[in-house]
Amino acid sequence: MEYKYVKTIFIGYVLIILCGGTILSLPICHKGELSFIDSIFTAASASCVTGLIVTSTSDNFTFLGELIILGLIQIGGIGYMALVVTFYLFIKRKLDIDEKRALKLSLDLPSLHVTSFLKKIFVAVMVVEAIGALILSIQFYGKYDLLDSIWYGIFHSISAFNNAGFSLFPNSLEGFQDDTISLFTIGILVILGGLGYFVLIEIYENRKMPKRYSIHTKIMIYGTIFLIVVGIILFLSIEWNNPKTFGGMSFYEKLINAFFLSVNFRTSGFNSIDIGSLKESSLFFSTLFMMTGAGQGSTAGGMKITTVAILVITVIFILKDSNQEPNIFERTIDQKLINKALAIILSSSFFVLLATLILVETQKFPFLKILFEVASAFGTVGLSTGNGDILSFSQQFDTFGKSVIIVMMLAGRLGVFGFGLILIGQSKAKHFKYPKGRIII
């Protein structure tokens, strides 16, 4: 990971946030008063595909404002570097090696064959979002007029696939608790976006030969299924009799809402129940799901499923005192990957705990709610315990507190390695090694 490429991507996101926030602050984009920090927060939340809101998307923004937010979501989901490269290709300009490397880093691509892969990404995005928009528009038509249904369908499909969690309904999807088609469609869109472009394309190209899936794709598929099932079981067991969440639902409604909750707690910010009404044990375990996130090269944030899987597998092999190196699917895990996974998890935990400590001391709110908000921002999830109304808990923070959340959203979107590299810089290459020292642990 080269510093100059990370710096380019970081500066790009900062400029997008500043430009987006400035445009949203214009009178033609919002209704009533909107402070500049709130417009920047909204732009950051959209371009980092998070979904935390400090002002109502549907009530406080005009149609143009909603369109700008949707554009920022799409830019953040695909990656602005992909759009820049697409423009270059459109004007028939060839990419040099630096541009290819920057795009490879931005999208976490497996190779420098970026042009063909980029075309596949755009096809996948357009097809999936179009199908999702069509299904949701038809489903919404029973409650809203035709034009509103189409706009709601398009907005929520793009927001879901990009794992943004922005909704044009004041209470997100709490009014759709019994709407299986809407919840299931949005849930599937979130899952597909969270798998990552590389995984989606590989699944499609090898749809008749699943044995040819790469180790990365296999881990992502099994890991995603495992986390969804564990989440469903966990939330059902904790919230089954909670009158404020699942208590008043039928068995089928509990099941579909538990599925929706489990899916969105890792990657997206949609909710069909009041998150603030969840028990504290649910909120605590949810922070672990949000920190885990989804797939590398996806529209989601967090530490990534593959990162956690590598470390869990390594721990199991160490505890078993195995004479084999850590492996999965008959393939050995490279020691460099293990070191990287450990660094990611430790660094992520440090950043989240540090931000939580800062906010607890400066904002004077309960620890668990602030931890939940910070984990949601870092994981670019967007779920929140709320401000007592329809807005995120961050709405109660002062300018400094909101700025900390913005930084965490940006860190989550850039990735902990990239963010860490921006903070401490890249070390100079050394052409020697020190002798090994003996340490007792």
XYZ file of C-alpha atoms in Angstrom:
441
model
C 0.000 0.000 0.000
C 1.768 3.136 -1.229
C 1.337 6.414 0.589
C 0.807 8.562 -2.507
C -2.133 6.460 -3.701
C -3.768 6.448 -0.270
C -3.240 10.195 0.003
C -4.882 10.729 -3.396
C -7.938 8.694 -2.389
C -8.156 10.417 1.007
C -7.961 13.926 -0.473
C -10.547 12.929 -3.061
C -13.058 11.861 -0.411
C -12.426 15.007 1.635
C -13.061 17.191 -1.433
C -16.218 15.265 -2.292
C -17.511 15.734 1.272
C -16.722 19.459 1.269
C -18.257 20.009 -2.187
C -21.297 17.892 -1.331
C -21.793 19.681 1.993
C -21.482 23.083 0.339
C -24.067 22.190 -2.318
C -26.473 20.768 0.274
C -26.196 23.996 2.277
C -27.592 25.990 -0.659
C -31.223 27.179 -0.169
C -32.416 25.245 -3.242
C -31.327 21.958 -1.646
C -32.910 22.173 1.791
C -35.968 23.431 3.626
C -35.701 25.678 6.661
C -32.438 26.143 8.527
C -29.441 23.866 8.013
C -26.124 24.518 9.744
C -22.945 24.000 7.755
C -21.689 21.248 10.073
C -24.971 19.381 9.541
C -24.657 19.691 5.758
C -21.043 18.433 5.937
C -22.141 15.597 8.240
C -24.876 14.594 5.767
C -22.447 14.712 2.824
C -19.899 12.640 4.765
C -22.529 10.108 5.788
C -23.712 9.774 2.169
C -20.309 9.640 0.447
C -18.982 7.225 3.099
C -22.195 5.175 2.606
C -23.000 5.243 6.321
C -26.549 6.483 6.891
C -26.265 8.407 10.155
C -28.469 11.496 9.926
C -28.575 14.704 11.957
C -31.373 16.193 9.863
C -34.321 14.405 8.260
C -33.618 13.392 4.649
C -37.284 13.482 3.643
C -38.454 16.487 5.680
C -35.459 18.830 5.478
C -34.233 18.395 1.910
C -35.850 19.304 -1.391
C -35.996 16.871 -4.305
C -32.718 18.345 -5.577
C -31.161 17.831 -2.154
C -32.321 14.202 -2.119
C -30.866 13.770 -5.611
C -27.511 15.178 -4.464
C -27.504 12.795 -1.481
C -28.283 9.874 -3.792
C -25.448 10.926 -6.098
C -23.026 11.048 -3.165
C -24.174 7.571 -2.110
C -23.508 6.178 -5.573
C -20.123 7.896 -5.791
C -19.164 6.602 -2.353
C -20.406 3.093 -3.105
C -18.654 2.587 -6.418
C -15.706 4.749 -5.449
C -14.929 8.093 -6.981
C -11.727 6.707 -8.508
C -13.858 4.327 -10.582
C -15.880 7.271 -11.901
C -12.725 9.242 -12.750
C -11.311 6.272 -14.650
C -14.619 5.782 -16.449
C -14.421 9.377 -17.622
C -10.883 8.784 -18.886
C -12.045 5.714 -20.791
C -14.986 7.656 -22.208
C -12.680 10.243 -23.739
C -10.493 7.425 -25.116
C -7.580 8.155 -22.784
C -5.377 5.234 -21.746
C -4.519 4.769 -18.098
C -0.943 4.958 -16.939
C 0.449 2.574 -14.323
C -0.068 5.016 -11.422
C -3.762 5.466 -12.272
C -4.219 1.695 -12.486
C -2.575 1.195 -9.107
C -4.705 3.922 -7.511
C -7.891 2.319 -8.872
C -6.733 -1.137 -7.764
C -6.237 0.206 -4.232
C -9.527 2.135 -4.270
C -11.624 -0.884 -5.287
C -9.456 -3.599 -3.693
C -9.065 -5.296 -7.077
C -7.073 -8.551 -7.342
C -4.946 -7.376 -10.290
C -4.061 -4.399 -12.475
C -6.494 -5.489 -15.209
C -8.733 -2.664 -14.095
C -10.427 -1.703 -17.356
C -12.257 -4.982 -17.992
C -13.037 -5.407 -14.299
C -14.440 -1.877 -14.097
C -16.836 -2.568 -16.964
C -18.092 -5.668 -15.157
C -18.584 -3.644 -11.966
C -20.757 -1.055 -13.704
C -22.858 -3.738 -15.393
C -23.359 -5.514 -12.050
C -24.300 -2.261 -10.295
C -26.804 -1.195 -12.963
C -28.462 -4.615 -13.232
C -28.813 -5.218 -9.486
C -29.982 -1.676 -8.691
C -32.457 -1.676 -11.599
C -34.034 -4.974 -10.520
C -34.224 -3.783 -6.914
C -35.760 -0.455 -7.959
C -38.395 -2.212 -10.070
C -39.465 -4.586 -7.277
C -39.567 -1.838 -4.641
C -41.420 0.614 -6.910
C -44.133 -1.973 -7.539
C -44.309 -2.741 -3.827
C -44.474 0.937 -2.811
C -47.184 1.684 -5.383
C -49.807 0.252 -3.045
C -49.075 3.008 -0.508
C -47.951 5.976 -2.642
C -48.766 7.492 -6.017
C -46.887 6.403 -9.146
C -44.146 9.056 -9.312
C -43.404 8.875 -5.582
C -43.314 5.073 -5.745
C -40.793 5.129 -8.598
C -38.570 7.683 -6.821
C -38.769 5.811 -3.515
C -37.966 2.549 -5.300
C -34.916 4.007 -7.075
C -33.618 5.793 -3.965
C -33.970 2.822 -1.619
C -32.548 0.348 -4.140
C -29.376 2.426 -4.648
C -29.137 3.164 -0.928
C -29.514 -0.534 -0.064
C -27.067 -1.954 -2.619
C -24.472 0.620 -1.581
C -25.131 -0.248 2.075
C -25.881 3.418 2.815
C -29.051 3.036 4.862
C -30.506 6.418 3.872
C -34.302 6.345 3.686
C -36.937 8.793 2.461
C -39.367 7.553 5.099
C -39.162 9.448 8.434
C -38.927 6.260 10.527
C -36.823 4.336 8.010
C -38.681 1.050 7.386
C -40.507 0.763 10.717
C -43.772 1.113 8.798
C -42.909 -2.004 6.755
C -42.571 -4.560 9.570
C -45.185 -6.816 7.954
C -44.076 -6.182 4.353
C -42.045 -9.296 3.591
C -41.271 -8.417 -0.032
C -39.887 -4.960 0.782
C -37.796 -6.143 3.740
C -36.503 -9.203 1.888
C -35.662 -7.230 -1.279
C -33.760 -4.546 0.609
C -32.068 -7.237 2.716
C -30.857 -9.096 -0.385
C -29.608 -5.836 -1.949
C -27.647 -5.108 1.231
C -26.146 -8.617 1.224
C -25.129 -8.391 -2.450
C -23.504 -4.996 -1.907
C -21.710 -6.308 1.164
C -20.224 -9.339 -0.599
C -18.044 -7.130 -2.795
C -17.745 -6.624 -6.530
C -15.033 -9.258 -6.952
C -17.188 -11.910 -5.247
C -20.332 -11.017 -7.219
C -18.505 -11.183 -10.542
C -16.744 -14.440 -9.655
C -20.028 -16.041 -8.551
C -21.651 -15.052 -11.848
C -18.743 -16.145 -14.059
C -18.443 -19.502 -12.261
C -22.164 -20.013 -11.588
C -22.062 -23.485 -13.171
C -18.748 -24.440 -11.548
C -18.812 -23.360 -7.867
C -15.737 -25.513 -7.208
C -13.709 -22.864 -9.045
C -14.557 -20.185 -6.481
C -11.493 -18.581 -4.918
C -10.747 -18.966 -1.210
C -11.772 -15.343 -0.713
C -15.193 -15.943 -2.276
C -15.766 -19.126 -0.265
C -14.910 -17.379 3.007
C -17.212 -14.480 2.110
C -20.157 -16.750 1.255
C -19.855 -19.011 4.292
C -18.949 -16.125 6.583
C -21.928 -14.038 5.485
C -24.364 -16.939 5.940
C -22.882 -17.786 9.338
C -23.097 -14.207 10.648
C -26.674 -13.739 9.386
C -27.846 -16.983 11.021
C -26.025 -16.223 14.283
C -27.519 -12.714 14.280
C -31.042 -14.042 13.739
C -30.705 -16.549 16.583
C -29.109 -13.978 18.887
C -31.685 -11.228 18.350
C -34.640 -13.610 18.531
C -33.412 -15.094 21.812
C -32.820 -11.675 23.406
C -35.741 -9.683 21.977
C -38.423 -12.407 21.719
C -40.601 -11.047 24.541
C -39.522 -7.407 24.415
C -42.828 -5.509 23.938
C -40.981 -2.572 22.334
C -39.400 -4.691 19.570
C -40.452 -8.276 18.732
C -42.905 -8.880 21.574
C -46.103 -7.949 19.727
C -45.225 -9.655 16.427
C -46.329 -13.014 15.063
C -43.723 -15.782 14.708
C -43.315 -15.094 10.977
C -42.942 -11.342 11.532
C -40.347 -11.955 14.243
C -38.387 -14.159 11.843
C -38.357 -11.743 8.891
C -37.568 -8.731 11.107
C -34.785 -10.651 12.873
C -33.347 -11.485 9.441
C -33.571 -7.833 8.406
C -31.977 -6.686 11.664
C -29.152 -9.227 11.406
C -28.347 -8.204 7.819
C -28.383 -4.468 8.490
C -26.436 -4.554 11.739
C -23.248 -5.510 9.893
C -23.349 -3.250 6.891
C -26.337 -0.967 6.407
C -28.454 1.474 8.371
C -32.023 0.461 7.585
C -34.195 -0.546 10.497
C -37.688 -1.998 10.761
C -37.837 -1.622 14.553
C -36.823 1.149 16.946
C -33.110 0.518 17.616
C -33.297 2.615 20.774
C -35.760 0.084 22.226
C -33.375 -2.859 21.951
C -32.060 -4.349 25.172
C -28.536 -3.383 26.204
C -27.275 -6.917 25.536
C -28.498 -6.622 21.927
C -26.806 -3.234 21.559
C -23.532 -4.603 22.916
C -23.426 -7.622 20.617
C -24.478 -5.385 17.741
C -21.272 -3.367 18.095
C -19.337 -6.567 17.373
C -21.384 -7.161 14.214
C -20.868 -3.566 13.083
C -17.125 -3.769 13.722
C -16.932 -6.975 11.677
C -18.641 -5.441 8.648
C -18.809 -7.205 5.293
C -16.433 -7.956 2.420
C -13.222 -6.406 1.166
C -13.838 -4.344 -1.958
C -17.541 -4.020 -1.107
C -19.724 -1.009 -0.397
C -19.553 -1.728 3.344
C -17.002 -0.818 6.012
C -15.756 -2.480 9.170
C -12.805 -4.808 9.737
C -14.160 -7.200 7.043
C -15.325 -10.799 7.314
C -12.150 -12.225 5.787
C -9.987 -10.356 8.307
C -11.905 -11.731 11.291
C -12.052 -15.217 9.729
C -8.269 -15.335 9.256
C -7.621 -14.384 12.876
C -10.235 -16.814 14.254
C -8.755 -19.667 12.213
C -5.256 -18.762 13.421
C -6.361 -18.693 17.065
C -7.984 -22.120 16.691
C -4.792 -23.613 15.251
C -2.697 -22.051 18.019
C -5.015 -23.319 20.770
C -4.953 -26.811 19.242
C -1.147 -26.645 19.252
C -1.289 -27.956 15.704
C 1.881 -28.905 13.807
C 0.257 -27.429 10.690
C 0.198 -23.815 9.647
C -3.261 -22.176 9.760
C -5.234 -23.270 6.692
C -8.723 -23.304 5.254
C -10.211 -25.166 2.292
C -6.899 -27.060 1.993
C -4.951 -23.837 1.480
C -2.360 -22.404 3.898
C -2.894 -18.852 5.110
C 0.157 -16.676 4.466
C 1.816 -15.336 7.633
C 1.768 -11.820 6.159
C -2.034 -12.009 5.938
C -2.232 -13.143 9.556
C -0.048 -10.218 10.643
C -2.165 -7.820 8.603
C -5.416 -9.208 10.052
C -4.079 -8.794 13.586
C -2.975 -5.214 12.840
C -6.380 -4.340 11.366
C -8.340 -5.692 14.322
C -6.106 -4.080 16.942
C -5.991 -0.740 15.103
C -9.742 -0.714 14.523
C -10.428 -1.468 18.176
C -8.011 1.270 19.232
C -9.595 3.919 16.956
C -13.132 3.031 18.085
C -12.280 3.003 21.787
C -10.287 6.243 21.509
C -13.151 8.033 19.727
C -15.610 6.632 22.270
C -13.495 7.871 25.186
C -13.196 11.342 23.634
C -16.952 11.597 23.067
C -17.859 10.255 26.510
C -15.702 12.933 28.125
C -16.789 15.804 25.846
C -20.452 15.040 25.156
C -21.482 13.612 28.558
C -23.777 10.856 27.274
C -24.008 7.159 28.309
C -21.014 5.034 27.355
C -22.915 2.245 25.569
C -24.893 4.610 23.340
C -21.749 6.474 22.329
C -19.869 3.201 21.711
C -22.760 2.049 19.525
C -22.718 5.326 17.544
C -18.939 5.251 17.047
C -18.961 1.594 15.964
C -21.798 2.388 13.561
C -19.799 5.275 12.071
C -16.544 3.312 11.780
C -18.335 0.313 10.286
C -20.193 2.723 7.943
C -23.388 1.026 9.152
C -25.622 3.969 10.029
C -27.839 2.404 12.687
C -28.316 4.511 15.801
C -30.105 4.433 19.137
C -31.635 7.755 18.078
C -32.109 11.174 19.600
C -35.538 10.348 21.000
C -37.158 11.256 17.687
C -36.326 10.193 14.101
C -32.698 11.383 13.946
C -29.428 9.666 14.888
C -27.904 9.945 18.349
C -25.196 12.164 16.803
C -27.756 14.928 16.391
C -27.317 15.677 20.107
C -23.556 16.187 19.774
C -21.962 19.609 19.460
C -19.811 20.588 16.465
C -16.731 18.862 17.887
C -18.649 15.658 18.578
C -20.110 15.589 15.063
C -16.631 16.201 13.651
C -15.312 13.135 15.492
C -18.093 11.022 13.967
C -17.273 12.424 10.505
C -13.631 11.415 10.954
C -14.710 7.910 12.016
C -16.955 7.567 8.960
C -14.097 8.647 6.719
C -11.735 6.212 8.470
C -14.221 3.393 7.976
C -14.622 4.147 4.278
C -10.903 4.606 3.627
C -9.996 1.498 5.625
C -8.005 1.292 8.819
C -4.707 0.671 6.986
C -5.212 3.642 4.701
C -6.342 5.870 7.558
C -3.417 4.766 9.714
C -1.015 5.468 6.855
C -2.419 8.994 6.527
C -1.917 9.588 10.258
C 1.593 8.193 10.767
C 3.050 8.127 7.238
C 4.956 5.365 5.493
C 8.211 4.049 6.928
C 11.375 4.087 4.850
C 12.643 0.797 3.481
C 15.501 -0.748 5.464
C 17.840 -3.273 3.895
C 18.838 -5.130 7.018
C 17.231 -7.243 9.744
C 17.865 -7.307 13.492
C 18.622 -10.641 15.183
C 15.641 -12.359 16.799
C 15.081 -11.737 20.484
C 13.605 -14.186 22.994
C 10.429 -12.928 24.703
C 8.388 -14.932 27.181
C 4.564 -14.821 26.790
